[in-house]
PDB file of N, CA and C in Angstrom:
ATOM      1  N   MET A   1      -0.793 -14.140 -26.934  1.00 84.00           N
ATOM      2  CA  MET A   1      -0.370 -13.669 -25.491  1.00 84.00           C
ATOM      3  C   MET A   1      -1.220 -14.816 -24.598  1.00 84.00           C
ATOM      4  N   ILE A   2      -1.037 -14.838 -23.398  1.00 89.00           N
ATOM      5  CA  ILE A   2      -1.266 -15.985 -22.396  1.00 89.00           C
ATOM      6  C   ILE A   2      -2.219 -15.141 -21.936  1.00 89.00           C
ATOM      7  N   ILE A   3      -3.261 -15.513 -21.117  1.00 91.00           N
ATOM      8  CA  ILE A   3      -4.221 -15.338 -20.803  1.00 91.00           C
ATOM      9  C   ILE A   3      -4.617 -15.794 -18.796  1.00 91.00           C
ATOM     10  N   THR A   4      -4.064 -15.198 -17.948  1.00 94.00           N
ATOM     11  CA  THR A   4      -4.254 -15.362 -16.303  1.00 94.00           C
ATOM     12  C   THR A   4      -5.641 -15.680 -16.178  1.00 94.00           C
ATOM     13  N   GLU A   5      -6.149 -16.703 -15.189  1.00 95.00           N
ATOM     14  CA  GLU A   5      -7.344 -15.613 -14.650  1.00 95.00           C
ATOM     15  C   GLU A   5      -6.686 -16.755 -12.978  1.00 95.00           C
ATOM     16  N   THR A   6      -7.121 -15.915 -12.175  1.00 97.00           N
ATOM     17  CA  THR A   6      -7.081 -16.119  -9.927  1.00 97.00           C
ATOM     18  C   THR A   6      -7.980 -15.906  -9.911  1.00 97.00           C
ATOM     19  N   LEU A   7      -9.084 -17.527  -9.872  1.00 97.00           N
ATOM     20  CA  LEU A   7     -10.428 -17.893  -8.562  1.00 97.00           C
ATOM     21  C   LEU A   7     -10.186 -18.229  -7.726  1.00 97.00           C
ATOM     22  N   SER A   8     -11.291 -18.954  -7.418  1.00 98.00           N
ATOM     23  CA  SER A   8     -11.205 -20.243  -6.349  1.00 98.00           C
ATOM     24  C   SER A   8     -12.870 -21.007  -6.374  1.00 98.00           C
ATOM     25  N   GLY A   9     -12.497 -21.804  -5.725  1.00 98.00           N
ATOM     26  CA  GLY A   9     -13.219 -22.846  -5.702  1.00 98.00           C
ATOM     27  C   GLY A   9     -15.175 -22.382  -5.632  1.00 98.00           C
ATOM     28  N   GLY A  10     -15.131 -21.224  -5.215  1.00 98.00           N
ATOM     29  CA  GLY A  10     -16.667 -20.320  -4.849  1.00 98.00           C
ATOM     30  C   GLY A  10     -16.769 -20.049  -6.117  1.00 98.00           C
ATOM     31  N   ASN A  11     -16.318 -19.113  -6.958  1.00 98.00           N
ATOM     32  CA  ASN A  11     -16.465 -19.151  -8.521  1.00 98.00           C
ATOM     33  C   ASN A  11     -17.168 -20.384  -8.902  1.00 98.00           C
ATOM     34  N   CYS A  12     -16.940 -21.393  -8.589  1.00 98.00           N
ATOM     35  CA  CYS A  12     -17.494 -23.003  -9.332  1.00 98.00           C
ATOM     36  C   CYS A  12     -19.068 -22.744  -8.688  1.00 98.00           C
ATOM     37  N   THR A  13     -19.631 -23.866 -10.213  1.00 98.00           N
ATOM     38  CA  THR A  13     -21.152 -24.035  -9.151  1.00 98.00           C
ATOM     39  C   THR A  13     -20.821 -25.185  -8.379  1.00 98.00           C
ATOM     40  N   GLY A  14     -21.968 -25.772  -7.746  1.00 98.00           N
ATOM     41  CA  GLY A  14     -22.380 -26.843  -7.047  1.00 98.00           C
ATOM     42  C   GLY A  14     -21.910 -26.660  -5.657  1.00 98.00           C
ATOM     43  N   LEU A  15     -21.353 -27.858  -4.648  1.00 98.00           N
ATOM     44  CA  LEU A  15     -21.618 -27.836  -3.203  1.00 98.00           C
ATOM     45  C   LEU A  15     -20.068 -27.853  -2.919  1.00 98.00           C
ATOM     46  N   ASP A  16     -19.415 -27.070  -1.823  1.00 98.00           N
ATOM     47  CA  ASP A  16     -18.462 -26.904  -1.243  1.00 98.00           C
ATOM     48  C   ASP A  16     -17.403 -28.584  -1.291  1.00 98.00           C
ATOM     49  N   GLY A  17     -17.056 -28.916  -1.494  1.00 97.00           N
ATOM     50  CA  GLY A  17     -16.160 -30.243  -1.270  1.00 97.00           C
ATOM     51  C   GLY A  17     -17.018 -31.620  -2.380  1.00 97.00           C
ATOM     52  N   GLY A  18     -17.461 -31.352  -3.575  1.00 98.00           N
ATOM     53  CA  GLY A  18     -18.144 -31.525  -4.560  1.00 98.00           C
ATOM     54  C   GLY A  18     -17.586 -31.650  -5.694  1.00 98.00           C
ATOM     55  N   THR A  19     -17.940 -32.733  -6.163  1.00 98.00           N
ATOM     56  CA  THR A  19     -17.083 -33.207  -7.466  1.00 98.00           C
ATOM     57  C   THR A  19     -18.594 -32.994  -8.842  1.00 98.00           C
ATOM     58  N   ASN A  20     -17.243 -31.989  -9.422  1.00 98.00           N
ATOM     59  CA  ASN A  20     -18.255 -32.115 -11.484  1.00 98.00           C
ATOM     60  C   ASN A  20     -18.683 -30.828 -11.175  1.00 98.00           C
ATOM     61  N   ARG A  21     -18.270 -30.058 -10.605  1.00 98.00           N
ATOM     62  CA  ARG A  21     -18.262 -28.528 -10.155  1.00 98.00           C
ATOM     63  C   ARG A  21     -17.731 -27.499 -11.152  1.00 98.00           C
ATOM     64  N   VAL A  22     -18.131 -26.661 -11.902  1.00 98.00           N
ATOM     65  CA  VAL A  22     -18.039 -25.733 -13.018  1.00 98.00           C
ATOM     66  C   VAL A  22     -18.181 -24.594 -13.061  1.00 98.00           C
ATOM     67  N   LEU A  23     -16.497 -24.542 -13.782  1.00 97.00           N
ATOM     68  CA  LEU A  23     -16.286 -23.271 -13.403  1.00 97.00           C
ATOM     69  C   LEU A  23     -16.017 -22.223 -15.095  1.00 97.00           C
ATOM     70  N   THR A  24     -16.629 -21.095 -14.890  1.00 96.00           N
ATOM     71  CA  THR A  24     -16.735 -20.584 -16.397  1.00 96.00           C
ATOM     72  C   THR A  24     -15.788 -19.322 -16.625  1.00 96.00           C
ATOM     73  N   LEU A  25     -15.025 -19.303 -17.483  1.00 94.00           N
ATOM     74  CA  LEU A  25     -14.046 -18.692 -17.554  1.00 94.00           C
ATOM     75  C   LEU A  25     -14.997 -17.035 -17.970  1.00 94.00           C
ATOM     76  N   SER A  26     -13.689 -15.940 -18.462  1.00 89.00           N
ATOM     77  CA  SER A  26     -14.117 -14.347 -19.218  1.00 89.00           C
ATOM     78  C   SER A  26     -13.640 -14.956 -20.021  1.00 89.00           C
ATOM     79  N   ASN A  27     -12.969 -15.869 -20.942  1.00 87.00           N
ATOM     80  CA  ASN A  27     -13.023 -15.741 -21.895  1.00 87.00           C
ATOM     81  C   ASN A  27     -13.699 -14.994 -23.121  1.00 87.00           C
ATOM     82  N   THR A  28     -12.769 -14.103 -24.725  1.00 79.00           N
ATOM     83  CA  THR A  28     -14.504 -13.229 -24.559  1.00 79.00           C
ATOM     84  C   THR A  28     -13.227 -14.183 -26.486  1.00 79.00           C
ATOM     85  N   SER A  29     -13.130 -14.652 -26.638  1.00 84.00           N
ATOM     86  CA  SER A  29     -12.124 -15.111 -27.991  1.00 84.00           C
ATOM     87  C   SER A  29     -12.183 -16.453 -27.514  1.00 84.00           C
ATOM     88  N   LEU A  30     -12.041 -17.673 -28.574  1.00 84.00           N
ATOM     89  CA  LEU A  30     -11.666 -18.996 -28.300  1.00 84.00           C
ATOM     90  C   LEU A  30     -11.018 -19.282 -27.763  1.00 84.00           C
ATOM     91  N   THR A  31     -11.015 -20.494 -27.155  1.00 85.00           N
ATOM     92  CA  THR A  31      -9.317 -20.707 -25.666  1.00 85.00           C
ATOM     93  C   THR A  31      -9.290 -22.127 -27.296  1.00 85.00           C
ATOM     94  N   ASN A  32      -7.510 -22.662 -26.952  1.00 81.00           N
ATOM     95  CA  ASN A  32      -6.769 -22.932 -27.117  1.00 81.00           C
ATOM     96  C   ASN A  32      -6.141 -24.164 -26.237  1.00 81.00           C
ATOM     97  N   GLY A  33      -7.087 -25.471 -26.231  1.00 80.00           N
ATOM     98  CA  GLY A  33      -6.713 -26.532 -26.309  1.00 80.00           C
ATOM     99  C   GLY A  33      -5.527 -27.285 -25.782  1.00 80.00           C
ATOM    100  N   SER A  34      -4.689 -26.662 -26.710  1.00 84.00           N
ATOM    101  CA  SER A  34      -3.182 -27.639 -26.559  1.00 84.00           C
ATOM    102  C   SER A  34      -2.770 -25.966 -25.578  1.00 84.00           C
ATOM    103  N   ILE A  35      -3.365 -24.796 -25.388  1.00 88.00           N
ATOM    104  CA  ILE A  35      -2.237 -24.270 -24.121  1.00 88.00           C
ATOM    105  C   ILE A  35      -3.116 -23.858 -23.455  1.00 88.00           C
ATOM    106  N   PHE A  36      -3.737 -24.816 -23.221  1.00 93.00           N
ATOM    107  CA  PHE A  36      -4.973 -24.667 -22.146  1.00 93.00           C
ATOM    108  C   PHE A  36      -3.783 -25.139 -20.154  1.00 93.00           C
ATOM    109  N   LEU A  37      -3.674 -24.149 -19.139  1.00 96.00           N
ATOM    110  CA  LEU A  37      -3.039 -25.169 -17.746  1.00 96.00           C
ATOM    111  C   LEU A  37      -4.289 -24.775 -16.593  1.00 96.00           C
ATOM    112  N   VAL A  38      -4.749 -25.647 -16.472  1.00 97.00           N
ATOM    113  CA  VAL A  38      -5.452 -25.704 -14.750  1.00 97.00           C
ATOM    114  C   VAL A  38      -4.415 -26.127 -13.805  1.00 97.00           C
ATOM    115  N   MET A  39      -4.951 -25.216 -12.681  1.00 98.00           N
ATOM    116  CA  MET A  39      -3.741 -25.752 -11.301  1.00 98.00           C
ATOM    117  C   MET A  39      -5.055 -25.560 -10.117  1.00 98.00           C
ATOM    118  N   ALA A  40      -5.065 -26.067  -9.364  1.00 97.00           N
ATOM    119  CA  ALA A  40      -6.415 -25.602  -8.236  1.00 97.00           C
ATOM    120  C   ALA A  40      -5.552 -26.106  -6.617  1.00 97.00           C
ATOM    121  N   GLY A  41      -5.182 -25.744  -6.488  1.00 95.00           N
ATOM    122  CA  GLY A  41      -4.416 -25.963  -4.897  1.00 95.00           C
ATOM    123  C   GLY A  41      -3.030 -25.718  -4.983  1.00 95.00           C
ATOM    124  N   GLY A  42      -2.732 -24.599  -6.030  1.00 95.00           N
ATOM    125  CA  GLY A  42      -0.593 -25.184  -5.903  1.00 95.00           C
ATOM    126  C   GLY A  42      -0.441 -26.123  -7.260  1.00 95.00           C
ATOM    127  N   LEU A  43      -1.360 -27.263  -7.342  1.00 97.00           N
ATOM    128  CA  LEU A  43      -1.393 -28.289  -8.337  1.00 97.00           C
ATOM    129  C   LEU A  43      -1.758 -28.273  -9.713  1.00 97.00           C
ATOM    130  N   ALA A  44      -0.884 -28.659 -10.642  1.00 97.00           N
ATOM    131  CA  ALA A  44      -1.444 -29.234 -11.808  1.00 97.00           C
ATOM    132  C   ALA A  44      -2.200 -29.959 -12.159  1.00 97.00           C
ATOM    133  N   LEU A  45      -3.134 -30.151 -13.471  1.00 98.00           N
ATOM    134  CA  LEU A  45      -4.351 -30.914 -12.851  1.00 98.00           C
ATOM    135  C   LEU A  45      -4.300 -31.721 -14.934  1.00 98.00           C
ATOM    136  N   ARG A  46      -4.150 -32.718 -14.797  1.00 97.00           N
ATOM    137  CA  ARG A  46      -4.423 -33.262 -15.705  1.00 97.00           C
ATOM    138  C   ARG A  46      -6.107 -32.923 -16.732  1.00 97.00           C
ATOM    139  N   THR A  47      -5.845 -32.693 -17.783  1.00 94.00           N
ATOM    140  CA  THR A  47      -6.947 -32.708 -18.518  1.00 94.00           C
ATOM    141  C   THR A  47      -7.809 -34.421 -18.796  1.00 94.00           C
ATOM    142  N   GLY A  48      -8.735 -34.311 -18.863  1.00 94.00           N
ATOM    143  CA  GLY A  48      -9.385 -35.870 -18.423  1.00 94.00           C
ATOM    144  C   GLY A  48      -9.450 -36.800 -18.038  1.00 94.00           C
ATOM    145  N   SER A  49      -8.789 -36.733 -16.100  1.00 96.00           N
ATOM    146  CA  SER A  49      -8.787 -37.885 -15.319  1.00 96.00           C
ATOM    147  C   SER A  49      -8.863 -36.683 -14.266  1.00 96.00           C
ATOM    148  N   GLU A  50      -8.399 -35.278 -14.663  1.00 98.00           N
ATOM    149  CA  GLU A  50      -8.987 -34.221 -13.127  1.00 98.00           C
ATOM    150  C   GLU A  50      -9.911 -33.265 -13.817  1.00 98.00           C
ATOM    151  N   TYR A  51      -9.963 -33.261 -14.942  1.00 97.00           N
ATOM    152  CA  TYR A  51     -10.891 -31.832 -15.704  1.00 97.00           C
ATOM    153  C   TYR A  51     -10.857 -32.001 -16.931  1.00 97.00           C
ATOM    154  N   THR A  52     -12.336 -31.291 -17.095  1.00 96.00           N
ATOM    155  CA  THR A  52     -12.558 -31.127 -18.540  1.00 96.00           C
ATOM    156  C   THR A  52     -12.721 -29.443 -19.189  1.00 96.00           C
ATOM    157  N   ALA A  53     -12.732 -29.270 -20.635  1.00 95.00           N
ATOM    158  CA  ALA A  53     -13.046 -28.399 -20.539  1.00 95.00           C
ATOM    159  C   ALA A  53     -13.728 -28.162 -22.122  1.00 95.00           C
ATOM    160  N   SER A  54     -14.699 -27.234 -21.543  1.00 94.00           N
ATOM    161  CA  SER A  54     -15.139 -27.156 -23.006  1.00 94.00           C
ATOM    162  C   SER A  54     -14.498 -25.165 -23.844  1.00 94.00           C
ATOM    163  N   HIS A  55     -14.137 -25.347 -24.506  1.00 91.00           N
ATOM    164  CA  HIS A  55     -13.232 -24.118 -25.210  1.00 91.00           C
ATOM    165  C   HIS A  55     -13.914 -23.720 -26.206  1.00 91.00           C
ATOM    166  N   LEU A  56     -15.558 -22.607 -25.584  1.00 87.00           N
ATOM    167  CA  LEU A  56     -16.187 -22.062 -26.279  1.00 87.00           C
ATOM    168  C   LEU A  56     -15.281 -20.482 -27.303  1.00 87.00           C
ATOM    169  N   SER A  57     -16.070 -19.963 -27.847  1.00 84.00           N
ATOM    170  CA  SER A  57     -15.596 -18.350 -28.079  1.00 84.00           C
ATOM    171  C   SER A  57     -15.611 -17.627 -27.218  1.00 84.00           C
ATOM    172  N   SER A  58     -17.341 -18.102 -26.056  1.00 84.00           N
ATOM    173  CA  SER A  58     -16.818 -16.461 -25.061  1.00 84.00           C
ATOM    174  C   SER A  58     -17.369 -17.834 -24.155  1.00 84.00           C
ATOM    175  N   SER A  59     -17.013 -17.398 -23.392  1.00 86.00           N
ATOM    176  CA  SER A  59     -17.281 -18.125 -21.437  1.00 86.00           C
ATOM    177  C   SER A  59     -17.214 -19.925 -21.771  1.00 86.00           C
ATOM    178  N   SER A  60     -15.305 -19.921 -22.362  1.00 93.00           N
ATOM    179  CA  SER A  60     -15.567 -21.499 -21.559  1.00 93.00           C
ATOM    180  C   SER A  60     -15.518 -21.601 -20.522  1.00 93.00           C
ATOM    181  N   THR A  61     -15.446 -23.447 -20.798  1.00 95.00           N
ATOM    182  CA  THR A  61     -15.858 -24.086 -18.734  1.00 95.00           C
ATOM    183  C   THR A  61     -15.076 -24.709 -18.955  1.00 95.00           C
ATOM    184  N   VAL A  62     -14.251 -25.147 -16.849  1.00 97.00           N
ATOM    185  CA  VAL A  62     -13.702 -26.166 -16.794  1.00 97.00           C
ATOM    186  C   VAL A  62     -14.874 -27.277 -15.579  1.00 97.00           C
ATOM    187  N   THR A  63     -14.917 -28.140 -16.212  1.00 98.00           N
ATOM    188  CA  THR A  63     -15.733 -28.852 -15.348  1.00 98.00           C
ATOM    189  C   THR A  63     -14.197 -29.704 -13.963  1.00 98.00           C
ATOM    190  N   PHE A  64     -14.644 -29.449 -12.767  1.00 98.00           N
ATOM    191  CA  PHE A  64     -13.746 -29.835 -11.945  1.00 98.00           C
ATOM    192  C   PHE A  64     -14.253 -31.793 -11.631  1.00 98.00           C
ATOM    193  N   VAL A  65     -13.144 -33.057 -11.862  1.00 98.00           N
ATOM    194  CA  VAL A  65     -14.058 -33.535 -11.579  1.00 98.00           C
ATOM    195  C   VAL A  65     -14.015 -34.835 -10.182  1.00 98.00           C
ATOM    196  N   ASN A  66     -12.545 -34.298  -9.784  1.00 97.00           N
ATOM    197  CA  ASN A  66     -12.514 -34.449  -8.209  1.00 97.00           C
ATOM    198  C   ASN A  66     -13.314 -33.111  -6.928  1.00 97.00           C
ATOM    199  N   ALA A  67     -13.264 -33.308  -6.068  1.00 97.00           N
ATOM    200  CA  ALA A  67     -13.720 -32.632  -5.033  1.00 97.00           C
ATOM    201  C   ALA A  67     -12.763 -31.340  -5.190  1.00 97.00           C
ATOM    202  N   LEU A  68     -13.646 -30.290  -4.808  1.00 98.00           N
ATOM    203  CA  LEU A  68     -13.014 -29.022  -5.049  1.00 98.00           C
ATOM    204  C   LEU A  68     -13.680 -28.066  -3.527  1.00 98.00           C
ATOM    205  N   TRP A  69     -12.881 -26.967  -3.237  1.00 98.00           N
ATOM    206  CA  TRP A  69     -13.408 -26.796  -1.782  1.00 98.00           C
ATOM    207  C   TRP A  69     -13.368 -25.530  -2.122  1.00 98.00           C
ATOM    208  N   ASN A  70     -14.745 -24.389  -1.862  1.00 98.00           N
ATOM    209  CA  ASN A  70     -14.467 -23.085  -1.670  1.00 98.00           C
ATOM    210  C   ASN A  70     -13.309 -22.688  -2.000  1.00 98.00           C
ATOM    211  N   ASP A  71     -12.693 -22.641  -0.681  1.00 98.00           N
ATOM    212  CA  ASP A  71     -11.298 -22.251  -0.494  1.00 98.00           C
ATOM    213  C   ASP A  71     -10.075 -22.345  -0.992  1.00 98.00           C
ATOM    214  N   GLN A  72      -9.758 -23.337  -2.497  1.00 98.00           N
ATOM    215  CA  GLN A  72      -9.213 -23.484  -2.997  1.00 98.00           C
ATOM    216  C   GLN A  72      -8.741 -22.148  -4.070  1.00 98.00           C
ATOM    217  N   SER A  73      -7.216 -22.019  -4.244  1.00 98.00           N
ATOM    218  CA  SER A  73      -7.463 -21.393  -5.147  1.00 98.00           C
ATOM    219  C   SER A  73      -7.639 -21.936  -6.838  1.00 98.00           C
ATOM    220  N   ILE A  74      -7.942 -21.135  -7.552  1.00 98.00           N
ATOM    221  CA  ILE A  74      -7.762 -22.033  -9.445  1.00 98.00           C
ATOM    222  C   ILE A  74      -7.039 -20.812  -9.616  1.00 98.00           C
ATOM    223  N   ILE A  75      -6.332 -21.467 -11.160  1.00 98.00           N
ATOM    224  CA  ILE A  75      -5.824 -20.553 -11.554  1.00 98.00           C
ATOM    225  C   ILE A  75      -5.421 -21.863 -12.784  1.00 98.00           C
ATOM    226  N   VAL A  76      -5.876 -20.390 -14.214  1.00 96.00           N
ATOM    227  CA  VAL A  76      -6.524 -21.647 -15.163  1.00 96.00           C
ATOM    228  C   VAL A  76      -5.795 -20.432 -16.085  1.00 96.00           C
ATOM    229  N   GLU A  77      -4.830 -20.867 -16.848  1.00 94.00           N
ATOM    230  CA  GLU A  77      -3.795 -20.028 -18.461  1.00 94.00           C
ATOM    231  C   GLU A  77      -4.134 -20.463 -18.995  1.00 94.00           C
ATOM    232  N   TYR A  78      -4.850 -19.719 -20.244  1.00 91.00           N
ATOM    233  CA  TYR A  78      -5.160 -19.945 -21.628  1.00 91.00           C
ATOM    234  C   TYR A  78      -4.639 -18.673 -22.601  1.00 91.00           C
ATOM    235  N   ARG A  79      -4.646 -19.711 -23.795  1.00 84.00           N
ATOM    236  CA  ARG A  79      -3.878 -18.099 -25.501  1.00 84.00           C
ATOM    237  C   ARG A  79      -5.527 -17.816 -26.059  1.00 84.00           C
TER     238      ARG A  79
END
């Protein structure tokens, strides 16, 4: 089953327009790196150069490498 979380930059740590902002997901089991999609502002992001992810058994995190604004929509799909 694919889980979709729809959030915004306002759900991330850090300042509006800042880099390296962290988003904590609400997953309750280990996320899978091979089935993990992050979109910000309607664009699919590439792991490594645009975001990094820590796949944890609960509350996985996504760190946005580039600037992220509070009003940007974020969609994360994972399994």
